[in-house]
Amino acid sequence: MKKLFLGLLFASHLFFAQDLKVMTYNIRLSLESDNENSWDNRKGDALALMSYYHPDFFGVQEAVPQQMVDLKTSLKDYNYVGVGRDDGKNQGEYSAIFYDKNKLEVVKSGTFWLSETPEKPSKGWDAAYNRVCTYALFKIKKSGKKFMAMNVHFDHIGDLARVNSSKLILEKIKELNPQNLPLTLTGDFNLTDDTEPIRIVSKSLDNVYYNSKKPHYGPIGTFTAFDVNTVPKDRIDYIFVKGFEAESNRTINDRRENLLYSSDHFPMLAEISFKKSLY
């Protein structure tokens, strides 16, 4: 009887030690000019990757409307929040958050633009394109625990835009999360972690790459440009947390059957748990 009790206690500890799996994945927009790496040629592998690792929620970047349809249609367990960046509806790229609807419930959600006018479709500062951050307040159905998730795609050109985007996101966290609930921030930041915008975020949030109980597994770099002959060195995709313990994190460099990649970015996956001091 004692052994059974200890076994159940141990199993319970394992269950609660890893409450959630979160992923960030720039899936590369659909362009025919990508030829063998066009979306039609790789979408089956990209979708299979997401289905196999089955994060509880994940942020995508560069997803255009048809890709959003493909993801929603193929990933049966998932729903999403987010809008197109060009019109706040269905035009342009999404920085959507997909979530396992069997496990998570959306309490509230929204999208703001990384600009001087975040409440409406707009291009900020010296950015090349409209950029957005999508957020959701989630509740875990079984436990009732709540947390905030945010997903972003920073501009690839504007230095001022990226600095101000980091500052805006931290301001929005205070505004949207007044209860200081545990939070995740995923995204393609188009920056390495020695840059000012990443340092700004890292002062308030924990970068799971450096703060996991298990050391990082997989390649350091996340941007491949579809080059299968070079090991990427630039890590520009991130998972940040606050109020969570990072149990593990990895970069997924799986290849397709033809040995090509399913995107020009590697996805990142982290296992996280609620800090005991908060719950």
GROMACS .gro file of C-alpha atoms in nm:
model
  279
    1MET     CA    1   0.000   0.000   0.000
    2LYS     CA    2   0.285   0.233   0.089
    3LYS     CA    3   0.456   0.162  -0.244
    4LEU     CA    4   0.133   0.236  -0.429
    5PHE     CA    5   0.097   0.567  -0.246
    6LEU     CA    6   0.455   0.665  -0.321
    7GLY     CA    7   0.407   0.567  -0.683
    8LEU     CA    8   0.097   0.782  -0.715
    9LEU     CA    9   0.274   1.069  -0.541
   10PHE     CA   10   0.568   1.039  -0.779
   11ALA     CA   11   0.338   1.027  -1.082
   12SER     CA   12   0.151   1.330  -0.953
   13HIS     CA   13   0.481   1.516  -0.914
   14LEU     CA   14   0.578   1.437  -1.271
   15PHE     CA   15   0.242   1.555  -1.400
   16PHE     CA   16   0.259   1.889  -1.226
   17ALA     CA   17   0.633   1.938  -1.291
   18GLN     CA   18   0.560   1.987  -1.659
   19ASP     CA   19   0.228   2.165  -1.682
   20LEU     CA   20   0.255   2.297  -2.037
   21LYS     CA   21   0.442   2.258  -2.363
   22VAL     CA   22   0.486   2.576  -2.566
   23MET     CA   23   0.632   2.621  -2.914
   24THR     CA   24   0.728   2.909  -3.139
   25TYR     CA   25   0.745   2.844  -3.511
   26ASN     CA   26   0.800   3.076  -3.804
   27ILE     CA   27   0.644   2.859  -4.074
   28ARG     CA   28   0.763   3.077  -4.368
   29LEU     CA   29   0.493   3.238  -4.576
   30SER     CA   30   0.364   3.070  -4.891
   31LEU     CA   31   0.572   3.175  -5.193
   32GLU     CA   32   0.583   2.989  -5.523
   33SER     CA   33   0.930   3.133  -5.580
   34ASP     CA   34   1.057   2.908  -5.300
   35ASN     CA   35   1.029   2.626  -5.555
   36GLU     CA   36   1.109   2.295  -5.381
   37ASN     CA   37   1.062   2.474  -5.048
   38SER     CA   38   0.725   2.625  -5.141
   39TRP     CA   39   0.444   2.574  -4.889
   40ASP     CA   40   0.263   2.320  -5.104
   41ASN     CA   41   0.575   2.103  -5.107
   42ARG     CA   42   0.644   2.120  -4.735
   43LYS     CA   43   0.314   2.184  -4.560
   44GLY     CA   44   0.252   1.815  -4.494
   45ASP     CA   45   0.584   1.789  -4.311
   46ALA     CA   46   0.533   2.114  -4.120
   47LEU     CA   47   0.187   2.006  -4.008
   48ALA     CA   48   0.313   1.659  -3.916
   49LEU     CA   49   0.587   1.818  -3.704
   50MET     CA   50   0.338   2.030  -3.510
   51SER     CA   51   0.104   1.735  -3.468
   52TYR     CA   52   0.381   1.502  -3.348
   53TYR     CA   53   0.526   1.736  -3.085
   54HIS     CA   54   0.173   1.851  -2.999
   55PRO     CA   55   0.243   2.159  -2.787
   56ASP     CA   56  -0.042   2.274  -2.565
   57PHE     CA   57  -0.016   2.610  -2.739
   58PHE     CA   58   0.215   2.759  -2.997
   59GLY     CA   59   0.279   3.085  -3.174
   60VAL     CA   60   0.324   3.099  -3.550
   61GLN     CA   61   0.478   3.377  -3.754
   62GLU     CA   62   0.446   3.462  -4.125
   63ALA     CA   63   0.125   3.261  -4.160
   64VAL     CA   64  -0.078   3.403  -4.449
   65PRO     CA   65  -0.455   3.339  -4.474
   66GLN     CA   66  -0.434   3.016  -4.678
   67GLN     CA   67  -0.176   2.876  -4.438
   68MET     CA   68  -0.405   2.961  -4.149
   69VAL     CA   69  -0.678   2.759  -4.320
   70ASP     CA   70  -0.436   2.468  -4.367
   71LEU     CA   71  -0.332   2.473  -4.002
   72LYS     CA   72  -0.686   2.501  -3.868
   73THR     CA   73  -0.814   2.227  -4.102
   74SER     CA   74  -0.534   1.979  -4.038
   75LEU     CA   75  -0.469   2.028  -3.667
   76LYS     CA   76  -0.803   1.901  -3.542
   77ASP     CA   77  -0.732   1.948  -3.170
   78TYR     CA   78  -0.650   2.315  -3.212
   79ASN     CA   79  -0.823   2.647  -3.242
   80TYR     CA   80  -0.651   2.985  -3.266
   81VAL     CA   81  -0.666   3.353  -3.183
   82GLY     CA   82  -0.522   3.625  -3.404
   83VAL     CA   83  -0.586   3.849  -3.704
   84GLY     CA   84  -0.411   3.949  -4.024
   85ARG     CA   85  -0.169   4.233  -3.970
   86ASP     CA   86  -0.277   4.440  -4.271
   87ASP     CA   87  -0.644   4.499  -4.187
   88GLY     CA   88  -0.702   4.347  -3.844
   89LYS     CA   89  -0.918   4.081  -4.007
   90ASN     CA   90  -0.789   3.838  -4.268
   91GLN     CA   91  -0.536   4.029  -4.477
   92GLY     CA   92  -0.163   3.983  -4.445
   93GLU     CA   93   0.048   3.769  -4.217
   94TYR     CA   94  -0.076   3.641  -3.881
   95SER     CA   95   0.120   3.608  -3.557
   96ALA     CA   96  -0.149   3.376  -3.427
   97ILE     CA   97  -0.158   3.159  -3.117
   98PHE     CA   98  -0.291   2.806  -3.164
   99TYR     CA   99  -0.406   2.618  -2.857
  100ASP     CA  100  -0.528   2.268  -2.773
  101LYS     CA  101  -0.899   2.330  -2.722
  102ASN     CA  102  -0.932   2.008  -2.520
  103LYS     CA  103  -0.696   2.142  -2.256
  104LEU     CA  104  -0.718   2.521  -2.272
  105GLU     CA  105  -0.998   2.774  -2.273
  106VAL     CA  106  -0.964   3.134  -2.393
  107VAL     CA  107  -1.081   3.387  -2.135
  108LYS     CA  108  -0.993   3.689  -2.348
  109SER     CA  109  -0.772   3.763  -2.646
  110GLY     CA  110  -0.668   4.037  -2.883
  111THR     CA  111  -0.402   4.180  -3.111
  112PHE     CA  112  -0.214   4.508  -3.099
  113TRP     CA  113   0.017   4.668  -3.354
  114LEU     CA  114   0.380   4.741  -3.283
  115SER     CA  115   0.349   5.110  -3.359
  116GLU     CA  116   0.263   5.449  -3.217
  117THR     CA  117  -0.105   5.357  -3.268
  118PRO     CA  118  -0.122   4.999  -3.138
  119GLU     CA  119  -0.502   4.987  -3.137
  120LYS     CA  120  -0.534   4.989  -3.520
  121PRO     CA  121  -0.357   4.846  -3.827
  122SER     CA  122  -0.042   5.053  -3.862
  123LYS     CA  123   0.330   5.050  -3.932
  124GLY     CA  124   0.550   5.173  -3.650
  125TRP     CA  125   0.854   5.402  -3.647
  126ASP     CA  126   1.108   5.290  -3.913
  127ALA     CA  127   0.959   4.944  -3.970
  128ALA     CA  128   0.931   4.800  -4.320
  129TYR     CA  129   0.594   4.634  -4.255
  130ASN     CA  130   0.299   4.630  -4.019
  131ARG     CA  131   0.391   4.414  -3.720
  132VAL     CA  132   0.160   4.271  -3.455
  133CYS     CA  133   0.153   4.099  -3.119
  134THR     CA  134  -0.135   3.861  -3.047
  135TYR     CA  135  -0.222   3.769  -2.690
  136ALA     CA  136  -0.458   3.537  -2.504
  137LEU     CA  137  -0.554   3.485  -2.143
  138PHE     CA  138  -0.591   3.109  -2.105
  139LYS     CA  139  -0.747   2.889  -1.838
  140ILE     CA  140  -0.643   2.526  -1.802
  141LYS     CA  141  -0.970   2.335  -1.800
  142LYS     CA  142  -0.875   2.068  -1.546
  143SER     CA  143  -0.698   2.283  -1.288
  144GLY     CA  144  -0.850   2.625  -1.345
  145LYS     CA  145  -0.504   2.782  -1.351
  146LYS     CA  146  -0.477   3.094  -1.566
  147PHE     CA  147  -0.187   3.239  -1.761
  148MET     CA  148  -0.119   3.491  -2.037
  149ALA     CA  149   0.042   3.403  -2.372
  150MET     CA  150   0.177   3.653  -2.623
  151ASN     CA  151   0.320   3.593  -2.970
  152VAL     CA  152   0.508   3.840  -3.186
  153HIS     CA  153   0.703   3.894  -3.507
  154PHE     CA  154   0.943   4.188  -3.494
  155ASP     CA  155   1.041   4.390  -3.799
  156HIS     CA  156   1.352   4.279  -3.986
  157ILE     CA  157   1.470   4.629  -4.086
  158GLY     CA  158   1.377   4.903  -3.842
  159ASP     CA  159   1.621   4.936  -3.552
  160LEU     CA  160   1.411   5.199  -3.376
  161ALA     CA  161   1.097   4.993  -3.437
  162ARG     CA  162   1.250   4.690  -3.269
  163VAL     CA  163   1.368   4.884  -2.964
  164ASN     CA  164   1.030   5.050  -2.925
  165SER     CA  165   0.848   4.722  -2.990
  166SER     CA  166   1.024   4.568  -2.690
  167LYS     CA  167   0.929   4.865  -2.473
  168LEU     CA  168   0.569   4.856  -2.598
  169ILE     CA  169   0.532   4.486  -2.524
  170LEU     CA  170   0.649   4.534  -2.165
  171GLU     CA  171   0.402   4.823  -2.126
  172LYS     CA  172   0.123   4.608  -2.268
  173ILE     CA  173   0.207   4.325  -2.030
  174LYS     CA  174   0.140   4.558  -1.738
  175GLU     CA  175  -0.181   4.683  -1.897
  176LEU     CA  176  -0.321   4.347  -2.011
  177ASN     CA  177  -0.201   4.139  -1.716
  178PRO     CA  178  -0.275   4.350  -1.406
  179GLN     CA  179  -0.302   4.036  -1.191
  180ASN     CA  180   0.057   3.951  -1.280
  181LEU     CA  181  -0.041   3.602  -1.392
  182PRO     CA  182   0.228   3.370  -1.529
  183LEU     CA  183   0.314   3.468  -1.884
  184THR     CA  184   0.486   3.344  -2.199
  185LEU     CA  185   0.618   3.551  -2.487
  186THR     CA  186   0.705   3.363  -2.806
  187GLY     CA  187   0.820   3.492  -3.139
  188ASP     CA  188   1.057   3.562  -3.420
  189PHE     CA  189   1.240   3.872  -3.302
  190ASN     CA  190   1.475   3.898  -3.603
  191LEU     CA  191   1.753   3.971  -3.354
  192THR     CA  192   2.028   3.785  -3.170
  193ASP     CA  193   2.036   3.805  -2.793
  194ASP     CA  194   2.328   4.049  -2.777
  195THR     CA  195   2.108   4.328  -2.915
  196GLU     CA  196   1.936   4.605  -2.721
  197PRO     CA  197   1.572   4.499  -2.786
  198ILE     CA  198   1.640   4.147  -2.659
  199ARG     CA  199   1.825   4.283  -2.356
  200ILE     CA  200   1.525   4.506  -2.281
  201VAL     CA  201   1.288   4.207  -2.279
  202SER     CA  202   1.536   3.990  -2.088
  203LYS     CA  203   1.543   4.236  -1.797
  204SER     CA  204   1.176   4.159  -1.725
  205LEU     CA  205   1.128   3.806  -1.861
  206ASP     CA  206   1.334   3.487  -1.847
  207ASN     CA  207   1.480   3.354  -2.171
  208VAL     CA  208   1.424   2.976  -2.149
  209TYR     CA  209   1.741   2.913  -2.350
  210TYR     CA  210   1.947   3.024  -2.048
  211ASN     CA  211   1.705   2.948  -1.768
  212SER     CA  212   1.591   2.587  -1.811
  213LYS     CA  213   1.653   2.321  -1.550
  214LYS     CA  214   1.777   2.097  -1.829
  215PRO     CA  215   2.034   2.254  -2.064
  216HIS     CA  216   1.929   2.348  -2.413
  217TYR     CA  217   1.917   2.063  -2.663
  218GLY     CA  218   1.968   2.098  -3.038
  219PRO     CA  219   2.126   2.363  -3.262
  220ILE     CA  220   2.195   2.706  -3.118
  221GLY     CA  221   2.075   2.883  -3.430
  222THR     CA  222   1.714   2.892  -3.548
  223PHE     CA  223   1.729   3.068  -3.887
  224THR     CA  224   1.829   2.833  -4.169
  225ALA     CA  225   1.726   3.012  -4.492
  226PHE     CA  226   1.648   2.653  -4.604
  227ASP     CA  227   2.024   2.584  -4.624
  228VAL     CA  228   2.069   2.220  -4.525
  229ASN     CA  229   2.448   2.230  -4.573
  230THR     CA  230   2.523   2.484  -4.301
  231VAL     CA  231   2.458   2.464  -3.928
  232PRO     CA  232   2.277   2.789  -3.838
  233LYS     CA  233   2.442   3.008  -3.577
  234ASP     CA  234   2.187   3.290  -3.547
  235ARG     CA  235   1.921   3.233  -3.281
  236ILE     CA  236   1.648   3.485  -3.357
  237ASP     CA  237   1.344   3.289  -3.228
  238TYR     CA  238   1.267   3.296  -2.857
  239ILE     CA  239   1.050   3.172  -2.576
  240PHE     CA  240   1.041   3.404  -2.275
  241VAL     CA  241   0.853   3.331  -1.952
  242LYS     CA  242   0.756   3.500  -1.628
  243GLY     CA  243   0.598   3.316  -1.336
  244PHE     CA  244   0.694   2.983  -1.494
  245GLU     CA  245   0.984   2.750  -1.435
  246ALA     CA  246   1.142   2.630  -1.759
  247GLU     CA  247   1.189   2.255  -1.726
  248SER     CA  248   1.353   2.205  -2.066
  249ASN     CA  249   1.392   2.364  -2.405
  250ARG     CA  250   1.505   2.247  -2.744
  251THR     CA  251   1.547   2.353  -3.104
  252ILE     CA  252   1.381   2.108  -3.343
  253ASN     CA  253   1.586   2.049  -3.658
  254ASP     CA  254   1.386   1.760  -3.803
  255ARG     CA  255   1.406   1.718  -4.181
  256ARG     CA  256   1.153   1.616  -4.440
  257GLU     CA  257   1.172   1.279  -4.615
  258ASN     CA  258   1.368   1.446  -4.897
  259LEU     CA  259   1.611   1.582  -4.633
  260LEU     CA  260   1.490   1.942  -4.674
  261TYR     CA  261   1.359   2.153  -4.386
  262SER     CA  262   0.990   2.222  -4.330
  263SER     CA  263   1.058   2.597  -4.286
  264ASP     CA  264   1.345   2.844  -4.306
  265HIS     CA  265   1.328   2.861  -3.925
  266PHE     CA  266   1.362   2.583  -3.672
  267PRO     CA  267   1.079   2.573  -3.418
  268MET     CA  268   1.163   2.598  -3.050
  269LEU     CA  269   0.982   2.390  -2.788
  270ALA     CA  270   0.983   2.435  -2.411
  271GLU     CA  271   0.827   2.247  -2.121
  272ILE     CA  272   0.725   2.485  -1.844
  273SER     CA  273   0.565   2.460  -1.502
  274PHE     CA  274   0.389   2.708  -1.277
  275LYS     CA  275   0.608   2.845  -1.001
  276LYS     CA  276   0.499   2.698  -0.670
  277SER     CA  277   0.500   3.041  -0.505
  278LEU     CA  278   0.219   3.147  -0.741
  279TYR     CA  279  -0.001   2.837  -0.720
   0.00000   0.00000   0.00000
